[in-house]
Amino acid sequence: MNRSSVIRSRPLRRPALPAAVLLALVLAGCSDPDGGSAHGEPELGEVAVAPATASISLPLDAYTDTDAETVRMGQVQQRLLSRCMARYGFPYEEVMPSGQAGAQGPEGRHRALFGAADAEFAAAHGYDTTAGKGRPVKPPAAPLSESATLVMHGERPGGAQGAAQPPDAASEEEAAQVDSGIDVGGQKVPPGGCIREAYRRLYAPTKDSVDLLFPFGLASEAHERSKGDSRVTEVLKNWSACMEKSGYTGLKDPYEVVQKLGLEADLGGPKAVTAAKADVACKREVNLVGVWAAVEKAYQQRLVEEQAETLALYKKQREARYKLAAGIV
């Protein structure tokens, strides 16, 4: 059943739920001794019970591109690279991302955030997260001439080991003041070559450009903090005990299942499917996804508030990128 039930931490009047779920929800509702300060465990809002991953919404999602947006921006970057190469008289066949838009599917962008979580997918594909996405075969790129390589990468191939690299620039604004020291066909090659120019034009046009991966870094930080949260460690303990009852011993968290069970060679095979089904069932029994998602949301919200000024600038610059992209055909 994909519909998730949402309850508040108090009162808990769901006798049909397993005791482990109730315990996890009680723990999730408790505030820390520091009152949820920046130095303690944050208080939680609502905790969903066994939510579908498609229903999970986190604060930093507002600053993260969807798959379709990522593909579109990749296409624009390739177009900028092609135009740069053309200025020097070199044809460049754009490598357009394909078959990726919408790859998040109905499970949502957080499908694998807590490991296997969808019962239907686990029963069909085990731990093979690439199943159903296809793997388009790309023809090998034509080799570049030495001059084209200089323009593309902004450095001479096969340079002496330890030799100083040509200068680069963090932004297009700074690149205008940097001499790469490389000329091709009477034209100065941009710092870092056309690859770097295409990136800077799209993602770092000015000195105050916020790093493209800034929101990703915050999300990673929130996730790492959540791992040590007492409410998460408690629900992980319950999940581990459930997995042990199913015959899978020594598992501390969902991220080590594949490696510890030796499933790498056949992520979608019978052994993997059996383990994934037990994994998902245990997550539902102890409400791992519901509790952990609530904890993760709280840590993300704290970071969003702490980094509000930088994130506001990032969002403004992101909108400017979309506007630039719309004008590049």
CSV table of C-alpha atoms in Angstrom, one decimal:
chain,number,residue,atom,x,y,z
A,1,MET,CA,0.0,0.0,0.0
A,2,ASN,CA,1.6,3.3,-1.1
A,3,ARG,CA,-0.4,5.6,1.0
A,4,SER,CA,1.5,6.7,4.1
A,5,SER,CA,-0.2,7.4,7.4
A,6,VAL,CA,1.0,10.4,9.3
A,7,ILE,CA,0.7,10.8,13.0
A,8,ARG,CA,2.0,13.1,15.6
A,9,SER,CA,4.4,11.9,18.3
A,10,ARG,CA,1.6,12.1,20.9
A,11,PRO,CA,-0.9,10.7,21.4
A,12,LEU,CA,0.0,7.2,20.0
A,13,ARG,CA,-3.2,5.3,19.5
A,14,ARG,CA,-2.3,2.7,16.9
A,15,PRO,CA,-2.5,-0.7,18.6
A,16,ALA,CA,-2.3,-2.5,15.2
A,17,LEU,CA,1.3,-1.3,14.7
A,18,PRO,CA,4.2,-3.5,15.8
A,19,ALA,CA,5.7,-2.6,19.2
A,20,ALA,CA,9.0,-1.7,17.6
A,21,VAL,CA,7.3,1.0,15.4
A,22,LEU,CA,5.6,2.5,18.5
A,23,LEU,CA,8.9,2.6,20.3
A,24,ALA,CA,10.6,4.3,17.4
A,25,LEU,CA,7.9,6.9,17.2
A,26,VAL,CA,8.1,7.7,20.9
A,27,LEU,CA,11.8,8.1,20.6
A,28,ALA,CA,11.3,10.3,17.5
A,29,GLY,CA,9.0,12.6,19.4
A,30,CYS,CA,11.4,13.1,22.3
A,31,SER,CA,13.3,16.4,22.6
A,32,ASP,CA,16.9,16.4,23.6
A,33,PRO,CA,18.3,17.9,26.8
A,34,ASP,CA,19.5,20.9,24.9
A,35,GLY,CA,16.0,21.7,23.8
A,36,GLY,CA,16.7,21.2,20.1
A,37,SER,CA,19.5,23.8,20.0
A,38,ALA,CA,22.1,23.9,17.2
A,39,HIS,CA,24.3,21.8,19.4
A,40,GLY,CA,21.8,19.1,20.4
A,41,GLU,CA,19.3,16.8,18.7
A,42,PRO,CA,16.6,18.8,16.9
A,43,GLU,CA,12.9,18.4,17.8
A,44,LEU,CA,10.8,16.6,15.2
A,45,GLY,CA,7.5,17.5,13.7
A,46,GLU,CA,5.2,14.8,12.2
A,47,VAL,CA,6.6,11.3,11.7
A,48,ALA,CA,5.1,9.3,8.9
A,49,VAL,CA,4.5,5.6,9.4
A,50,ALA,CA,6.1,3.4,6.7
A,51,PRO,CA,6.0,6.2,4.1
A,52,ALA,CA,6.5,5.6,0.4
A,53,THR,CA,9.7,7.3,-0.7
A,54,ALA,CA,7.8,9.3,-3.2
A,55,SER,CA,6.1,11.1,-0.3
A,56,ILE,CA,9.4,12.2,1.3
A,57,SER,CA,10.1,15.9,1.0
A,58,LEU,CA,13.2,17.5,2.5
A,59,PRO,CA,14.0,21.2,2.9
A,60,LEU,CA,17.1,21.1,0.6
A,61,ASP,CA,14.9,19.6,-2.2
A,62,ALA,CA,14.1,23.2,-3.1
A,63,TYR,CA,17.7,23.8,-4.1
A,64,THR,CA,18.3,20.5,-5.9
A,65,ASP,CA,17.7,20.0,-9.7
A,66,THR,CA,15.3,17.2,-10.7
A,67,ASP,CA,16.6,14.6,-13.2
A,68,ALA,CA,15.0,16.5,-16.1
A,69,GLU,CA,16.6,19.8,-15.0
A,70,THR,CA,20.0,18.0,-14.7
A,71,VAL,CA,19.7,16.6,-18.2
A,72,ARG,CA,18.7,20.0,-19.6
A,73,MET,CA,21.6,21.8,-17.9
A,74,GLY,CA,24.0,19.1,-19.1
A,75,GLN,CA,22.8,19.7,-22.7
A,76,VAL,CA,23.3,23.4,-22.3
A,77,GLN,CA,26.8,22.9,-21.0
A,78,GLN,CA,27.6,20.6,-24.0
A,79,ARG,CA,26.3,23.3,-26.3
A,80,LEU,CA,28.5,25.9,-24.7
A,81,LEU,CA,31.5,23.6,-25.1
A,82,SER,CA,30.7,23.0,-28.8
A,83,ARG,CA,30.5,26.8,-29.4
A,84,CYS,CA,33.8,27.3,-27.7
A,85,MET,CA,35.5,24.7,-29.8
A,86,ALA,CA,34.0,26.1,-32.9
A,87,ARG,CA,35.7,29.5,-32.2
A,88,TYR,CA,39.0,27.7,-32.8
A,89,GLY,CA,37.8,25.9,-35.9
A,90,PHE,CA,37.3,22.5,-34.3
A,91,PRO,CA,34.1,20.5,-34.7
A,92,TYR,CA,32.8,19.0,-31.6
A,93,GLU,CA,30.0,16.4,-31.5
A,94,GLU,CA,27.9,17.2,-28.4
A,95,VAL,CA,27.4,14.3,-26.0
A,96,MET,CA,23.7,14.8,-25.1
A,97,PRO,CA,22.5,13.0,-22.0
A,98,SER,CA,19.8,10.6,-22.9
A,99,GLY,CA,17.4,8.2,-21.2
A,100,GLN,CA,17.9,9.9,-17.8
A,101,ALA,CA,15.1,12.4,-17.6
A,102,GLY,CA,12.5,11.1,-15.2
A,103,ALA,CA,14.8,8.4,-14.0
A,104,GLN,CA,13.7,9.1,-10.5
A,105,GLY,CA,10.5,7.5,-11.3
A,106,PRO,CA,7.4,7.2,-9.1
A,107,GLU,CA,9.6,6.3,-6.1
A,108,GLY,CA,10.9,9.8,-5.9
A,109,ARG,CA,14.3,11.4,-5.6
A,110,HIS,CA,14.9,9.8,-2.2
A,111,ARG,CA,14.2,6.2,-3.3
A,112,ALA,CA,17.6,5.0,-2.2
A,113,LEU,CA,18.4,7.5,0.7
A,114,PHE,CA,17.8,4.8,3.3
A,115,GLY,CA,18.6,1.8,1.2
A,116,ALA,CA,16.0,-0.5,-0.3
A,117,ALA,CA,12.6,0.8,0.7
A,118,ASP,CA,10.0,-0.2,-2.0
A,119,ALA,CA,8.6,-3.7,-1.5
A,120,GLU,CA,7.5,-4.1,-5.2
A,121,PHE,CA,10.8,-2.9,-6.6
A,122,ALA,CA,12.8,-5.1,-4.1
A,123,ALA,CA,10.7,-8.2,-5.1
A,124,ALA,CA,11.4,-7.5,-8.8
A,125,HIS,CA,15.0,-6.2,-8.8
A,126,GLY,CA,16.6,-6.7,-5.4
A,127,TYR,CA,19.3,-4.1,-4.9
A,128,ASP,CA,19.7,-3.3,-8.6
A,129,THR,CA,18.9,0.4,-8.5
A,130,THR,CA,19.6,0.8,-12.3
A,131,ALA,CA,16.9,-1.7,-13.3
A,132,GLY,CA,14.5,-0.3,-15.8
A,133,LYS,CA,16.6,2.8,-16.6
A,134,GLY,CA,18.5,1.3,-19.6
A,135,ARG,CA,22.1,1.7,-20.4
A,136,PRO,CA,22.4,3.6,-23.6
A,137,VAL,CA,25.6,2.7,-25.5
A,138,LYS,CA,27.6,5.7,-26.6
A,139,PRO,CA,29.9,5.4,-29.6
A,140,PRO,CA,33.5,6.1,-28.8
A,141,ALA,CA,34.5,9.8,-29.2
A,142,ALA,CA,36.7,10.6,-32.2
A,143,PRO,CA,40.3,11.2,-31.0
A,144,LEU,CA,41.3,14.9,-30.8
A,145,SER,CA,44.2,16.3,-32.6
A,146,GLU,CA,46.9,17.9,-30.4
A,147,SER,CA,45.7,21.4,-31.1
A,148,ALA,CA,42.1,20.4,-30.4
A,149,THR,CA,43.2,18.8,-27.1
A,150,LEU,CA,44.9,22.1,-26.2
A,151,VAL,CA,41.7,24.0,-26.8
A,152,MET,CA,39.5,21.4,-25.1
A,153,HIS,CA,41.5,21.0,-21.9
A,154,GLY,CA,43.8,24.1,-21.7
A,155,GLU,CA,46.9,22.0,-21.1
A,156,ARG,CA,49.5,20.3,-23.2
A,157,PRO,CA,49.2,16.5,-23.3
A,158,GLY,CA,52.0,14.4,-21.9
A,159,GLY,CA,53.5,17.3,-19.9
A,160,ALA,CA,56.5,16.6,-17.8
A,161,GLN,CA,55.7,15.2,-14.4
A,162,GLY,CA,55.7,17.9,-11.7
A,163,ALA,CA,55.7,20.7,-14.3
A,164,ALA,CA,53.5,23.7,-13.4
A,165,GLN,CA,50.0,23.5,-14.9
A,166,PRO,CA,48.6,26.3,-16.9
A,167,PRO,CA,46.5,28.7,-14.8
A,168,ASP,CA,42.8,28.2,-14.3
A,169,ALA,CA,40.0,30.5,-13.0
A,170,ALA,CA,37.2,29.9,-10.5
A,171,SER,CA,34.7,32.1,-12.4
A,172,GLU,CA,34.3,33.7,-15.8
A,173,GLU,CA,34.7,37.1,-14.3
A,174,GLU,CA,38.2,36.0,-13.0
A,175,ALA,CA,39.0,34.2,-16.2
A,176,ALA,CA,38.9,37.5,-18.1
A,177,GLN,CA,42.0,38.5,-16.1
A,178,VAL,CA,43.9,35.3,-16.5
A,179,ASP,CA,46.4,34.4,-19.3
A,180,SER,CA,46.4,30.7,-20.0
A,181,GLY,CA,49.7,31.0,-21.8
A,182,ILE,CA,48.4,28.9,-24.6
A,183,ASP,CA,47.7,30.1,-28.1
A,184,VAL,CA,46.0,28.1,-30.9
A,185,GLY,CA,45.5,29.6,-34.4
A,186,GLY,CA,46.4,33.1,-33.1
A,187,GLN,CA,43.7,33.0,-30.4
A,188,LYS,CA,44.3,32.7,-26.7
A,189,VAL,CA,42.9,29.5,-25.1
A,190,PRO,CA,40.6,30.2,-22.1
A,191,PRO,CA,42.0,29.1,-18.7
A,192,GLY,CA,41.2,25.4,-18.3
A,193,GLY,CA,40.2,25.1,-21.9
A,194,CYS,CA,36.8,25.0,-23.4
A,195,ILE,CA,35.6,22.5,-20.8
A,196,ARG,CA,36.2,24.9,-18.0
A,197,GLU,CA,34.8,27.9,-19.9
A,198,ALA,CA,31.5,26.0,-20.6
A,199,TYR,CA,31.3,25.2,-16.9
A,200,ARG,CA,32.1,28.7,-15.7
A,201,ARG,CA,29.7,30.4,-18.1
A,202,LEU,CA,26.8,28.2,-16.8
A,203,TYR,CA,27.7,27.7,-13.1
A,204,ALA,CA,30.3,30.3,-12.2
A,205,PRO,CA,29.9,33.5,-14.2
A,206,THR,CA,30.8,35.9,-11.4
A,207,LYS,CA,33.2,35.9,-8.4
A,208,ASP,CA,30.3,35.5,-5.9
A,209,SER,CA,28.9,32.4,-7.7
A,210,VAL,CA,28.0,29.8,-5.1
A,211,ASP,CA,29.5,26.4,-5.6
A,212,LEU,CA,27.2,24.2,-7.6
A,213,LEU,CA,27.6,21.4,-5.0
A,214,PHE,CA,26.8,23.6,-2.0
A,215,PRO,CA,23.3,22.2,-1.4
A,216,PHE,CA,24.6,18.7,-2.0
A,217,GLY,CA,27.3,19.3,0.7
A,218,LEU,CA,24.7,20.5,3.1
A,219,ALA,CA,22.5,17.5,2.4
A,220,SER,CA,25.4,15.2,3.0
A,221,GLU,CA,26.2,16.9,6.2
A,222,ALA,CA,22.7,16.6,7.5
A,223,HIS,CA,22.7,12.9,6.6
A,224,GLU,CA,25.9,12.3,8.5
A,225,ARG,CA,24.5,14.1,11.5
A,226,SER,CA,21.3,12.1,11.4
A,227,LYS,CA,23.3,8.8,11.5
A,228,GLY,CA,24.5,9.7,15.0
A,229,ASP,CA,21.1,10.9,16.3
A,230,SER,CA,19.8,8.7,19.1
A,231,ARG,CA,16.4,8.2,17.5
A,232,VAL,CA,18.1,6.9,14.3
A,233,THR,CA,20.5,4.7,16.2
A,234,GLU,CA,17.6,3.2,18.1
A,235,VAL,CA,15.6,2.4,15.0
A,236,LEU,CA,18.7,0.9,13.3
A,237,LYS,CA,19.2,-1.3,16.3
A,238,ASN,CA,15.6,-2.5,15.9
A,239,TRP,CA,16.1,-3.0,12.2
A,240,SER,CA,19.3,-5.0,12.8
A,241,ALA,CA,17.5,-7.3,15.3
A,242,CYS,CA,14.7,-7.8,12.8
A,243,MET,CA,17.2,-8.7,10.0
A,244,GLU,CA,18.9,-11.2,12.4
A,245,LYS,CA,15.5,-13.0,12.9
A,246,SER,CA,15.4,-13.3,9.1
A,247,GLY,CA,18.8,-15.0,9.1
A,248,TYR,CA,20.9,-12.0,8.3
A,249,THR,CA,23.3,-11.4,11.1
A,250,GLY,CA,25.9,-8.7,11.8
A,251,LEU,CA,24.2,-5.9,9.9
A,252,LYS,CA,24.4,-2.5,11.5
A,253,ASP,CA,22.8,-0.4,8.8
A,254,PRO,CA,21.1,-0.7,5.4
A,255,TYR,CA,24.2,0.6,3.5
A,256,GLU,CA,26.3,-2.4,4.3
A,257,VAL,CA,23.9,-5.1,3.3
A,258,VAL,CA,25.1,-5.6,-0.3
A,259,GLN,CA,28.8,-5.9,0.7
A,260,LYS,CA,28.4,-8.0,3.8
A,261,LEU,CA,26.1,-10.4,2.1
A,262,GLY,CA,28.3,-10.6,-1.0
A,263,LEU,CA,25.6,-9.5,-3.4
A,264,GLU,CA,27.8,-7.1,-5.6
A,265,ALA,CA,28.1,-9.6,-8.5
A,266,ASP,CA,24.3,-10.1,-8.9
A,267,LEU,CA,22.4,-7.2,-7.4
A,268,GLY,CA,19.1,-8.4,-9.0
A,269,GLY,CA,19.6,-12.1,-8.5
A,270,PRO,CA,17.5,-14.5,-6.4
A,271,LYS,CA,19.8,-14.1,-3.3
A,272,ALA,CA,19.6,-10.3,-3.6
A,273,VAL,CA,15.9,-10.3,-4.1
A,274,THR,CA,15.3,-12.5,-1.0
A,275,ALA,CA,17.5,-10.2,1.1
A,276,ALA,CA,16.0,-7.0,-0.2
A,277,LYS,CA,12.5,-8.3,0.6
A,278,ALA,CA,13.5,-9.0,4.1
A,279,ASP,CA,15.3,-5.7,4.3
A,280,VAL,CA,12.2,-3.7,3.2
A,281,ALA,CA,9.9,-5.7,5.5
A,282,CYS,CA,12.1,-5.0,8.5
A,283,LYS,CA,12.2,-1.3,7.7
A,284,ARG,CA,8.4,-1.3,7.6
A,285,GLU,CA,8.2,-3.2,10.9
A,286,VAL,CA,10.4,-0.8,12.8
A,287,ASN,CA,9.4,2.3,10.8
A,288,LEU,CA,13.0,3.0,9.8
A,289,VAL,CA,12.1,5.2,6.8
A,290,GLY,CA,9.5,7.2,8.7
A,291,VAL,CA,11.7,8.0,11.7
A,292,TRP,CA,14.9,8.5,9.8
A,293,ALA,CA,13.2,10.8,7.2
A,294,ALA,CA,11.8,12.9,10.1
A,295,VAL,CA,15.3,13.2,11.7
A,296,GLU,CA,17.0,14.0,8.4
A,297,LYS,CA,14.4,16.7,7.7
A,298,ALA,CA,15.1,18.3,11.1
A,299,TYR,CA,18.8,18.4,10.5
A,300,GLN,CA,18.4,19.8,7.0
A,301,GLN,CA,16.0,22.5,8.3
A,302,ARG,CA,18.6,23.5,10.8
A,303,LEU,CA,21.3,23.8,8.1
A,304,VAL,CA,18.9,25.7,5.8
A,305,GLU,CA,18.3,28.2,8.6
A,306,GLU,CA,22.0,28.5,9.4
A,307,GLN,CA,22.9,29.0,5.7
A,308,ALA,CA,19.9,31.0,4.7
A,309,GLU,CA,21.9,33.9,3.1
A,310,THR,CA,24.1,31.7,1.0
A,311,LEU,CA,21.2,29.5,-0.1
A,312,ALA,CA,19.1,32.6,-1.1
A,313,LEU,CA,22.0,33.7,-3.3
A,314,TYR,CA,22.3,30.1,-4.7
A,315,LYS,CA,18.6,30.1,-5.6
A,316,LYS,CA,18.8,33.5,-7.3
A,317,GLN,CA,21.8,32.3,-9.3
A,318,ARG,CA,20.1,29.0,-10.2
A,319,GLU,CA,17.1,30.9,-11.6
A,320,ALA,CA,19.6,33.0,-13.7
A,321,ARG,CA,21.1,29.7,-15.0
A,322,TYR,CA,17.7,28.5,-16.1
A,323,LYS,CA,17.1,31.8,-17.8
A,324,LEU,CA,20.5,31.6,-19.6
A,325,ALA,CA,19.7,28.0,-20.6
A,326,ALA,CA,16.4,29.0,-22.1
A,327,GLY,CA,18.2,31.3,-24.5
A,328,ILE,CA,20.7,28.7,-25.7
A,329,VAL,CA,19.5,26.5,-28.5
